[in-house]
CSV table of C-alpha atoms in Angstrom, one decimal:
chain,number,residue,atom,x,y,z
A,8,MET,CA,-6.8,-17.7,20.2
A,9,PRO,CA,-5.9,-18.8,16.6
A,10,GLU,CA,-2.4,-18.4,15.3
A,11,LEU,CA,-2.7,-15.6,12.8
A,12,ILE,CA,0.7,-14.6,11.4
A,13,ALA,CA,4.4,-15.2,12.2
A,14,ASN,CA,4.7,-12.1,14.5
A,15,GLY,CA,1.8,-12.7,16.7
A,16,PRO,CA,-2.1,-13.0,17.0
A,17,ILE,CA,-4.8,-10.3,16.6
A,18,LYS,CA,-5.0,-7.8,19.4
A,19,GLN,CA,-8.6,-8.0,20.3
A,20,THR,CA,-10.4,-4.8,21.4
A,21,ASN,CA,-11.8,-4.9,24.9
A,22,LEU,CA,-15.5,-4.2,24.8
A,23,SER,CA,-18.1,-4.0,27.5
A,24,LYS,CA,-20.9,-6.6,27.5
A,25,ARG,CA,-23.3,-4.0,26.2
A,26,GLN,CA,-20.9,-3.1,23.4
A,27,GLN,CA,-20.3,-6.8,22.5
A,28,LYS,CA,-24.1,-7.2,22.1
A,29,ILE,CA,-24.4,-4.2,20.0
A,30,ALA,CA,-21.5,-5.3,17.8
A,31,GLU,CA,-23.1,-8.8,17.6
A,32,ARG,CA,-26.4,-7.3,16.5
A,33,GLN,CA,-24.8,-5.1,13.9
A,34,ARG,CA,-22.7,-8.1,12.6
A,35,GLN,CA,-25.9,-10.2,12.1
A,36,MET,CA,-27.7,-7.3,10.4
A,37,ALA,CA,-24.6,-6.8,8.1
A,38,LYS,CA,-24.9,-10.4,6.8
A,39,GLN,CA,-28.1,-9.6,5.1
A,40,ASN,CA,-28.0,-8.4,1.4
A,41,ASN,CA,-24.2,-8.4,1.3
A,42,THR,CA,-21.9,-9.3,-1.6
A,43,ASN,CA,-19.3,-12.0,-0.9
A,44,PHE,CA,-16.6,-9.4,-1.0
A,45,ARG,CA,-18.4,-7.2,1.5
A,46,LYS,CA,-18.8,-10.2,3.8
A,47,ALA,CA,-15.0,-11.0,3.7
A,48,GLU,CA,-14.3,-7.3,4.3
A,49,ARG,CA,-16.4,-7.4,7.5
A,50,ASN,CA,-14.9,-10.5,8.6
A,51,PHE,CA,-11.4,-9.4,8.5
A,52,LYS,CA,-12.1,-5.8,9.5
A,53,SER,CA,-13.9,-6.9,12.8
A,54,LYS,CA,-12.0,-5.8,16.0
A,55,ALA,CA,-14.7,-7.0,18.3
A,56,PHE,CA,-14.5,-10.6,17.0
A,57,LEU,CA,-11.7,-12.8,15.9
A,58,PRO,CA,-11.9,-13.3,12.1
A,59,ASP,CA,-12.1,-16.5,10.4
A,60,MET,CA,-8.6,-17.1,9.1
A,61,SER,CA,-9.0,-20.6,7.9
A,62,ASN,CA,-9.1,-19.9,4.2
A,63,VAL,CA,-6.1,-17.4,4.2
A,64,ILE,CA,-3.4,-18.3,1.8
A,65,HIS,CA,0.2,-18.1,3.3
A,66,PHE,CA,2.7,-17.9,0.6
A,67,SER,CA,5.9,-17.4,2.8
A,68,GLN,CA,4.9,-20.1,5.3
A,69,LEU,CA,3.4,-22.9,3.3
A,70,GLU,CA,3.1,-25.2,6.4
A,71,LYS,CA,0.5,-22.8,7.7
A,72,ASN,CA,-2.0,-23.5,4.9
A,73,SER,CA,-4.8,-26.0,5.1
A,74,GLU,CA,-4.8,-29.0,2.7
A,75,THR,CA,-7.6,-27.2,0.9
A,76,ASN,CA,-5.5,-24.1,0.5
A,77,LEU,CA,-2.4,-26.0,-0.6
A,78,LEU,CA,-4.4,-27.2,-3.5
A,79,LYS,CA,-4.9,-23.6,-4.6
A,80,ILE,CA,-1.2,-22.7,-4.6
A,81,ILE,CA,0.4,-23.5,-8.1
A,82,PRO,CA,4.2,-23.2,-8.5
A,83,VAL,CA,5.1,-20.9,-11.3
A,84,GLN,CA,8.3,-21.5,-13.5
A,85,LEU,CA,10.1,-18.4,-14.0
A,86,PRO,CA,12.6,-18.0,-16.9
A,87,VAL,CA,15.1,-16.0,-14.9
A,88,ASN,CA,15.6,-15.3,-11.3
A,89,LEU,CA,15.4,-11.7,-9.9
A,90,TRP,CA,18.7,-12.1,-8.2
A,91,GLU,CA,20.3,-12.9,-11.5
A,92,LEU,CA,18.9,-9.7,-13.1
A,93,ASP,CA,20.2,-7.4,-10.4
A,94,ARG,CA,22.3,-8.7,-7.6
A,95,ASP,CA,22.5,-5.3,-6.0
A,96,MET,CA,18.9,-5.1,-5.5
A,97,PHE,CA,17.7,-8.6,-4.9
A,98,GLU,CA,18.5,-11.3,-2.4
A,99,ASP,CA,20.2,-14.6,-3.4
A,100,PRO,CA,17.5,-17.2,-3.4
A,101,ASN,CA,19.8,-19.5,-1.4
A,102,CYS,CA,19.9,-17.1,1.5
A,103,ASN,CA,17.4,-16.4,4.2
A,104,LEU,CA,16.8,-13.6,6.6
A,105,SER,CA,15.9,-14.2,10.3
A,106,ASP,CA,13.3,-12.3,12.0
A,107,LYS,CA,13.9,-11.9,15.7
A,108,ASN,CA,10.3,-10.8,16.4
A,109,ASN,CA,8.9,-14.0,15.0
A,110,GLU,CA,8.6,-16.8,17.5
A,111,ASN,CA,7.0,-19.3,15.2
A,112,THR,CA,9.2,-19.0,12.2
A,113,LYS,CA,13.0,-18.9,12.3
A,114,GLU,CA,13.8,-18.1,8.6
A,115,ILE,CA,12.1,-15.8,6.0
A,116,HIS,CA,13.1,-15.8,2.4
A,117,LYS,CA,12.3,-12.5,0.6
A,118,PRO,CA,13.7,-11.7,-2.8
A,119,PHE,CA,13.2,-8.1,-2.2
A,120,LEU,CA,15.3,-7.8,0.9
A,121,GLN,CA,19.0,-8.0,0.6
A,122,LYS,CA,22.0,-7.4,2.8
A,123,ALA,CA,23.7,-5.0,0.3
A,124,TYR,CA,21.2,-2.2,0.9
A,125,THR,CA,22.5,1.1,2.4
A,126,LEU,CA,20.1,3.4,4.1
A,127,SER,CA,20.2,5.9,1.3
A,128,ASP,CA,18.7,3.5,-1.3
A,129,HIS,CA,16.5,1.4,0.9
A,130,PRO,CA,12.9,1.1,-0.5
A,131,VAL,CA,11.4,2.4,2.7
A,132,LYS,CA,13.3,5.5,2.5
A,133,LYS,CA,12.6,5.8,-1.3
A,134,THR,CA,8.9,5.6,-0.8
A,135,LEU,CA,8.9,8.1,2.0
A,136,CYS,CA,11.4,10.5,0.7
A,137,ASP,CA,12.9,10.3,-2.8
A,138,TRP,CA,9.8,9.1,-4.7
A,139,ALA,CA,7.3,11.1,-2.6
A,140,CYS,CA,8.6,14.6,-3.3
A,141,PHE,CA,7.0,17.4,-5.3
A,142,PRO,CA,5.9,17.6,-8.0
A,143,ASN,CA,4.5,14.2,-7.4
A,144,LYS,CA,1.1,14.8,-5.7
A,145,THR,CA,-0.4,13.3,-2.6
A,146,ASN,CA,-4.1,13.1,-1.2
A,147,LEU,CA,-3.2,16.2,0.7
A,148,ASP,CA,-2.6,18.4,-2.3
A,149,PRO,CA,-6.3,19.5,-2.8
A,150,PHE,CA,-6.2,20.9,0.7
A,151,TYR,CA,-2.7,22.1,1.4
A,152,ASN,CA,0.2,24.0,-0.6
A,153,MET,CA,2.5,21.1,-0.9
A,154,GLU,CA,5.0,22.7,-3.0
A,155,ILE,CA,7.8,22.2,-0.4
A,156,GLN,CA,11.3,21.3,-1.0
A,157,ASN,CA,11.3,18.0,1.0
A,158,SER,CA,8.8,15.3,1.1
A,159,LEU,CA,6.4,15.4,4.1
A,160,PHE,CA,8.2,12.7,5.8
A,161,GLU,CA,11.6,14.4,5.3
A,162,GLN,CA,10.2,17.6,6.8
A,163,HIS,CA,8.8,15.6,9.7
A,164,VAL,CA,12.2,14.3,10.5
A,165,ILE,CA,13.9,17.7,10.2
A,166,ASP,CA,11.3,19.2,12.4
A,167,SER,CA,11.6,16.4,15.1
A,168,GLU,CA,15.5,16.6,15.1
A,169,ASN,CA,15.4,20.5,15.4
A,170,GLN,CA,13.1,20.2,18.4
A,171,ILE,CA,15.4,18.0,20.2
A,172,THR,CA,18.5,20.1,19.7
A,173,ASN,CA,16.5,23.4,20.2
A,174,PRO,CA,13.6,23.4,22.5
A,175,GLU,CA,12.5,26.8,21.1
A,176,TYR,CA,12.3,25.5,17.5
A,177,LYS,CA,8.9,26.0,16.0
A,178,ALA,CA,8.0,23.6,13.2
A,179,PRO,CA,6.9,25.5,10.1
A,180,LEU,CA,3.2,25.2,9.1
A,181,ILE,CA,2.0,23.9,5.8
A,182,LYS,CA,-0.7,26.3,4.7
A,183,SER,CA,-4.3,25.0,4.2
A,184,LEU,CA,-5.9,26.3,1.0
A,185,PHE,CA,-9.1,26.6,2.9
A,186,GLU,CA,-7.8,28.3,6.0
A,187,ASN,CA,-9.2,31.8,5.1
A,188,ASP,CA,-12.6,30.5,4.0
A,189,GLU,CA,-14.9,31.6,7.0
A,190,SER,CA,-17.8,29.8,5.4
A,191,SER,CA,-15.9,26.6,5.5
A,192,PHE,CA,-15.3,26.9,9.3
A,193,LYS,CA,-18.9,27.6,9.8
A,194,GLU,CA,-20.2,24.5,7.9
A,195,SER,CA,-17.6,22.4,9.7
A,196,LYS,CA,-18.4,23.2,13.2
A,197,SER,CA,-20.3,19.9,13.7
A,198,THR,CA,-17.5,17.8,12.1
A,199,THR,CA,-14.8,15.8,13.9
A,200,THR,CA,-11.1,16.0,13.6
A,201,LYS,CA,-10.7,12.4,13.6
A,202,LYS,CA,-8.6,11.2,10.6
A,203,ASP,CA,-10.3,9.1,7.9
A,204,ASP,CA,-8.8,5.7,8.2
A,205,THR,CA,-10.4,4.3,5.1
A,206,CYS,CA,-7.4,3.8,3.0
A,207,THR,CA,-8.1,6.1,0.0
A,208,THR,CA,-4.7,5.3,-1.7
A,209,ASP,CA,-5.1,3.5,-4.9
A,210,ASN,CA,-8.6,4.4,-6.1
A,211,THR,CA,-10.5,6.9,-3.8
A,212,ASN,CA,-10.0,10.4,-2.8
A,213,SER,CA,-9.2,11.4,0.7
A,214,GLY,CA,-10.9,13.8,2.8
A,215,ILE,CA,-13.4,14.8,0.2
A,216,THR,CA,-17.2,14.8,0.4
A,217,ASP,CA,-17.7,12.4,-2.6
A,218,ILE,CA,-15.6,9.1,-2.0
A,219,LYS,CA,-16.0,7.0,-4.9
A,220,ASN,CA,-14.0,4.1,-6.6
A,221,LEU,CA,-12.3,4.9,-9.8
A,222,GLU,CA,-14.3,4.4,-12.9
A,223,THR,CA,-13.0,4.5,-16.4
A,224,GLY,CA,-14.3,7.5,-18.4
A,225,GLU,CA,-15.2,7.6,-22.1
A,226,ASN,CA,-11.7,9.0,-22.6
A,227,ARG,CA,-9.2,7.4,-20.4
A,228,THR,CA,-6.1,9.6,-21.4
A,229,LYS,CA,-7.3,13.0,-22.1
A,230,CYS,CA,-7.8,15.4,-19.3
A,231,GLN,CA,-11.2,16.6,-19.1
A,232,THR,CA,-12.3,20.1,-17.7
A,233,ASN,CA,-11.0,20.5,-14.3
A,234,LEU,CA,-13.7,20.6,-11.7
A,235,ALA,CA,-13.6,22.5,-8.3
A,236,VAL,CA,-12.3,20.6,-5.5
A,237,THR,CA,-15.1,19.6,-3.1
A,238,GLN,CA,-15.0,21.4,0.1
A,239,PRO,CA,-13.7,19.2,2.9
A,240,LYS,CA,-16.2,18.4,5.7
A,241,ASN,CA,-13.4,17.5,8.2
A,242,GLU,CA,-12.3,20.7,10.1
A,243,PHE,CA,-8.7,19.3,10.2
A,244,TYR,CA,-8.3,20.2,6.5
A,245,LEU,CA,-9.4,23.6,7.1
A,246,GLN,CA,-6.4,24.5,9.3
A,247,SER,CA,-2.6,24.8,8.7
A,248,HIS,CA,-0.4,22.1,10.2
A,249,ASN,CA,3.1,21.1,10.6
A,250,ALA,CA,4.4,18.2,8.7
A,251,SER,CA,4.4,15.8,11.6
A,252,ASP,CA,0.6,16.4,12.1
A,253,LEU,CA,0.0,16.0,8.3
A,254,LEU,CA,1.9,12.8,8.1
A,255,ASP,CA,-0.8,10.9,10.0
A,256,HIS,CA,-3.2,12.0,7.3
A,257,LEU,CA,-0.9,10.9,4.3
A,258,ARG,CA,-2.5,8.2,2.4
A,259,TRP,CA,-1.0,8.1,-1.1
A,260,THR,CA,1.6,9.7,-3.4
A,261,THR,CA,1.0,9.4,-7.2
A,262,ILE,CA,4.1,8.8,-9.4
A,263,GLY,CA,4.8,9.9,-13.0
A,264,ASN,CA,1.6,10.4,-14.9
A,265,GLN,CA,-0.8,12.2,-12.3
A,266,TYR,CA,-4.2,10.7,-11.9
A,267,ASN,CA,-7.0,13.4,-11.7
A,268,TRP,CA,-9.3,12.1,-9.1
A,269,THR,CA,-12.0,14.3,-10.3
A,270,THR,CA,-12.1,13.4,-14.0
A,271,LYS,CA,-11.2,9.9,-13.3
A,272,ALA,CA,-8.5,10.0,-16.0
A,273,TYR,CA,-4.7,10.7,-16.2
A,274,ASP,CA,-3.7,14.4,-16.8
A,275,ILE,CA,-1.7,14.2,-20.0
A,276,ASP,CA,-0.2,17.6,-19.2
A,277,LYS,CA,1.0,16.5,-15.9
A,278,ASN,CA,3.5,13.8,-16.7
A,279,ILE,CA,6.2,13.7,-14.2
A,280,PRO,CA,9.4,11.7,-15.0
A,281,VAL,CA,9.6,8.4,-13.1
A,282,HIS,CA,12.8,7.9,-11.0
A,283,ASP,CA,15.3,5.7,-12.8
A,284,ASP,CA,15.8,3.3,-9.9
A,285,LEU,CA,12.0,2.7,-9.6
A,286,SER,CA,11.7,2.1,-13.4
A,287,LEU,CA,14.6,-0.3,-13.3
A,288,LEU,CA,13.1,-2.2,-10.4
A,289,MET,CA,9.8,-2.6,-12.1
A,290,LYS,CA,11.3,-3.5,-15.5
A,291,ASN,CA,13.4,-6.4,-13.9
A,292,ILE,CA,10.3,-7.8,-12.4
A,293,ILE,CA,8.4,-7.6,-15.7
A,294,LYS,CA,11.4,-9.4,-17.3
A,295,CYS,CA,11.4,-11.9,-14.6
A,296,ILE,CA,7.8,-12.9,-15.2
A,297,TYR,CA,7.8,-12.7,-19.0
A,298,GLY,CA,6.9,-16.1,-20.3
A,299,ALA,CA,6.2,-17.6,-16.7
A,300,LYS,CA,4.5,-20.9,-16.9
A,301,ILE,CA,2.6,-23.4,-14.8
A,302,THR,CA,2.2,-27.1,-15.3
A,303,ASN,CA,-1.5,-28.3,-15.6
A,304,GLU,CA,-2.8,-31.5,-14.0
A,305,ASN,CA,-2.5,-33.2,-17.3
A,306,GLY,CA,1.2,-32.4,-17.5
A,307,THR,CA,0.9,-29.6,-20.2
A,308,GLU,CA,2.5,-26.3,-19.6
A,309,GLN,CA,0.4,-23.1,-19.8
A,310,THR,CA,2.0,-19.6,-20.0
A,311,VAL,CA,0.5,-17.2,-17.5
A,312,ASN,CA,2.1,-13.9,-18.7
A,313,ALA,CA,3.1,-13.3,-22.2
A,314,TYR,CA,3.4,-9.5,-22.1
A,315,ASP,CA,6.8,-8.7,-24.0
A,316,PHE,CA,9.1,-7.0,-21.2
A,317,SER,CA,10.9,-5.0,-24.0
A,318,LYS,CA,7.6,-3.0,-24.6
A,319,TYR,CA,7.1,-2.3,-20.9
A,320,VAL,CA,7.4,1.3,-19.7
A,321,VAL,CA,6.8,2.6,-16.3
A,322,GLN,CA,4.4,5.5,-16.7
A,323,ALA,CA,2.5,5.9,-13.5
A,324,GLY,CA,2.2,4.4,-10.1
A,325,VAL,CA,0.9,5.0,-6.5
A,326,ILE,CA,2.7,4.8,-3.1
A,327,ASN,CA,0.0,3.7,-0.5
A,328,TYR,CA,0.5,4.4,3.0
A,329,TYR,CA,-1.6,2.4,5.4
A,330,GLY,CA,-2.0,2.9,9.2
A,331,LEU,CA,-3.0,0.0,11.4
A,332,ASP,CA,-6.7,1.1,11.1
A,333,SER,CA,-6.6,1.8,7.4
A,334,THR,CA,-8.6,-0.2,4.7
A,335,LEU,CA,-8.9,-0.2,1.0
A,336,LEU,CA,-12.4,-1.1,-0.3
A,337,ALA,CA,-13.0,-3.5,-3.2
A,338,HIS,CA,-12.3,-1.9,-6.6
A,339,VAL,CA,-10.9,-2.6,-10.0
A,340,ASP,CA,-7.8,-0.7,-11.5
A,341,LYS,CA,-9.2,0.0,-15.0
A,342,SER,CA,-8.1,3.6,-15.8
A,343,GLU,CA,-5.3,2.7,-18.0
A,344,GLU,CA,-5.6,2.3,-21.7
A,345,ASN,CA,-3.2,-0.6,-21.6
A,346,MET,CA,-4.9,-3.3,-19.5
A,347,ASP,CA,-2.5,-6.1,-20.9
A,348,ALA,CA,0.6,-5.0,-19.2
A,349,PRO,CA,1.0,-6.6,-15.7
A,350,LEU,CA,0.5,-4.3,-12.7
A,351,ILE,CA,3.3,-4.8,-10.2
A,352,SER,CA,3.1,-4.0,-6.6
A,353,ILE,CA,5.5,-4.4,-3.6
A,354,SER,CA,4.7,-4.6,0.2
A,355,LEU,CA,6.8,-3.1,2.9
A,356,GLY,CA,6.4,-3.0,6.7
A,357,CYS,CA,3.3,-4.5,8.4
A,358,SER,CA,1.4,-7.5,7.0
A,359,CYS,CA,-2.1,-7.4,5.6
A,360,ILE,CA,-5.0,-9.2,4.2
A,361,TYR,CA,-5.3,-8.9,0.5
A,362,LEU,CA,-8.6,-10.0,-1.0
A,363,VAL,CA,-8.7,-10.8,-4.7
A,364,GLY,CA,-11.8,-11.8,-6.6
A,365,GLY,CA,-13.0,-11.9,-10.1
A,366,ASP,CA,-15.1,-9.5,-12.3
A,367,SER,CA,-17.8,-8.9,-9.8
A,368,LYS,CA,-18.0,-8.5,-6.0
A,369,GLN,CA,-20.4,-11.5,-5.8
A,370,GLY,CA,-17.9,-14.2,-7.2
A,371,ASN,CA,-15.4,-16.3,-5.4
A,372,LEU,CA,-12.6,-14.6,-3.8
A,373,THR,CA,-9.3,-15.5,-2.2
A,374,PRO,CA,-7.7,-13.8,0.9
A,375,ILE,CA,-3.9,-13.7,0.9
A,376,LEU,CA,-1.7,-12.8,3.7
A,377,LEU,CA,1.0,-10.3,2.2
A,378,ASN,CA,4.2,-9.8,4.3
A,379,SER,CA,7.0,-7.2,4.0
A,380,GLY,CA,9.0,-7.8,0.8
A,381,ASP,CA,6.2,-9.6,-1.1
A,382,ILE,CA,5.9,-8.8,-4.8
A,383,MET,CA,2.6,-9.2,-6.6
A,384,ALA,CA,2.2,-9.4,-10.3
A,385,SER,CA,-1.4,-8.9,-11.6
A,386,CYS,CA,-1.4,-10.5,-15.0
A,387,GLY,CA,-4.2,-11.6,-17.3
A,388,PRO,CA,-7.7,-12.0,-15.7
A,389,SER,CA,-6.3,-10.9,-12.4
A,390,ARG,CA,-5.4,-7.4,-13.9
A,391,THR,CA,-9.1,-6.5,-14.0
A,392,ALA,CA,-10.1,-8.4,-10.9
A,393,TYR,CA,-11.8,-6.8,-7.8
A,394,HIS,CA,-9.3,-6.5,-5.0
A,395,GLY,CA,-9.0,-4.8,-1.6
A,396,VAL,CA,-7.2,-4.6,1.7
A,397,PRO,CA,-9.5,-5.0,4.8
A,398,ARG,CA,-7.0,-5.4,7.5
A,399,ILE,CA,-3.5,-4.2,8.5
A,400,PHE,CA,-1.9,-6.3,11.4
A,401,ASP,CA,-0.1,-4.8,14.5
A,402,ASN,CA,3.2,-6.2,15.6
A,403,SER,CA,4.0,-7.8,12.1
A,404,CYS,CA,6.7,-5.6,10.8
A,405,PRO,CA,10.0,-7.8,10.6
A,406,SER,CA,12.7,-6.9,13.0
A,407,PHE,CA,15.2,-6.4,10.1
A,408,LEU,CA,13.3,-3.2,9.3
A,409,THR,CA,12.7,-2.1,12.7
A,410,ASP,CA,15.9,-3.0,14.6
A,411,ILE,CA,18.0,0.2,14.3
A,412,GLU,CA,21.1,-1.8,15.3
A,413,ASN,CA,20.5,-4.6,12.7
A,414,GLU,CA,23.7,-5.4,10.8
A,415,GLU,CA,21.8,-5.2,7.4
A,416,LEU,CA,21.3,-1.5,8.1
A,417,ASP,CA,24.7,0.1,8.6
A,418,ILE,CA,23.9,3.3,10.4
A,419,GLN,CA,27.4,4.4,11.0
A,420,GLN,CA,28.7,3.8,7.6
A,421,ASN,CA,25.8,5.5,5.9
A,422,GLN,CA,25.3,8.3,8.4
A,423,VAL,CA,21.7,8.3,8.2
A,424,ASN,CA,19.4,8.1,11.2
A,425,TRP,CA,17.1,5.1,10.7
A,426,LYS,CA,15.0,5.5,13.8
A,427,PRO,CA,12.5,7.8,12.3
A,428,PHE,CA,12.1,5.1,9.5
A,429,SER,CA,11.8,2.3,12.0
A,430,ASP,CA,9.2,4.1,14.1
A,431,TYR,CA,7.1,4.7,11.1
A,432,ILE,CA,7.3,1.3,9.4
A,433,SER,CA,6.7,-0.6,12.6
A,434,LYS,CA,3.2,0.8,12.6
A,435,HIS,CA,2.4,1.2,8.8
A,436,ARG,CA,2.4,-0.8,5.6
A,437,ILE,CA,3.7,0.8,2.5
A,438,ASN,CA,2.6,-0.5,-0.9
A,439,PHE,CA,4.0,0.8,-4.0
A,440,ASN,CA,2.9,-0.1,-7.6
A,441,ALA,CA,3.7,0.7,-11.1
A,442,ARG,CA,1.6,0.5,-14.3
A,443,GLN,CA,1.9,1.3,-18.1
A,444,CYS,CA,-0.9,3.6,-19.1
A,445,THR,CA,-0.6,3.6,-23.0
A,446,LEU,CA,-0.4,0.9,-25.4
């Protein structure tokens, strides 16, 4: 079995011989009339066969790369280090964090993880609690009354703790907007309650009949006439549920300017202030990469990002919540009027395969292994490139996020129970991004 990631190989699903033959037949049929992107997606999504990992780029472990892949990796000269911009937020570049779950690598350097974090301001908590509260919307808003005081995860923690201390405690239900629609129930009898694991986080709508990638409308910034929410086919969304049950179906939270999945545009009348700490984090990253350069083979320098950080404003963003079976199909982020400002995204929790291509799904593409703490800046041509996430890996979350007794997370001092966060992040990948919408 090939070595895949630092924290272990792929767990292969056990299939009968008959199932293996069916899977192989489907695999061969899928090879016909496929784009390069679709072929790569099928390769990494496969649970019946071990995917080909030979061309995957490893940034955190350069020694894992083939000679061919090493030639693709070009060092970037940054004008300033993130640690110098905010020493309370970022790790000293001379320090490393050990991962006890990692048998192959003893040290991991991550600029986004640092020992000064308290539980109250940890990015995992921010993405599940502080930044995920109403009035920011989630993929569940079209189906449920989500105007609750706490975030969905916070309510899940409250309910879980109350059930431990009081066996008679009944978790409150979050009401489905379709619960009293008898016609909905009649039409949904033949549907399944299985959750949709196609990650509809960044550019698709979850649980709705018509699932499409975002497309830029003629007017990107003006809210068009609101259309009715398509009736959900899945019977799950027709019933009220408690926060713990709904948490398994949480796929994304929109931040700041709210994106309208129906009109494919931002609702200018629904601009929600972006949290100051999130805005500061992203601005520091933009400042760090302003004027970033690479050295060409002939010795000349080339600037890869010239966007003036002083003009950058965080206006919108998405927090993506990926389960172990979640995927994100190939798409392009092109609904912003400002396509020159870099799009910044940060990974937390489990590792994933990130596919990035060009201006079409048929062109060359590069698979990248993204680990917890990785920061990606999409600048220039990559800002409009097709990209997707076909695979999340189990047993890949670093121990400094899952070990509740880790010295980096002082539970006693902060009086915060880290276990619910540890339980969640050990089986999920969280990705949060920020973007500037207007010029």
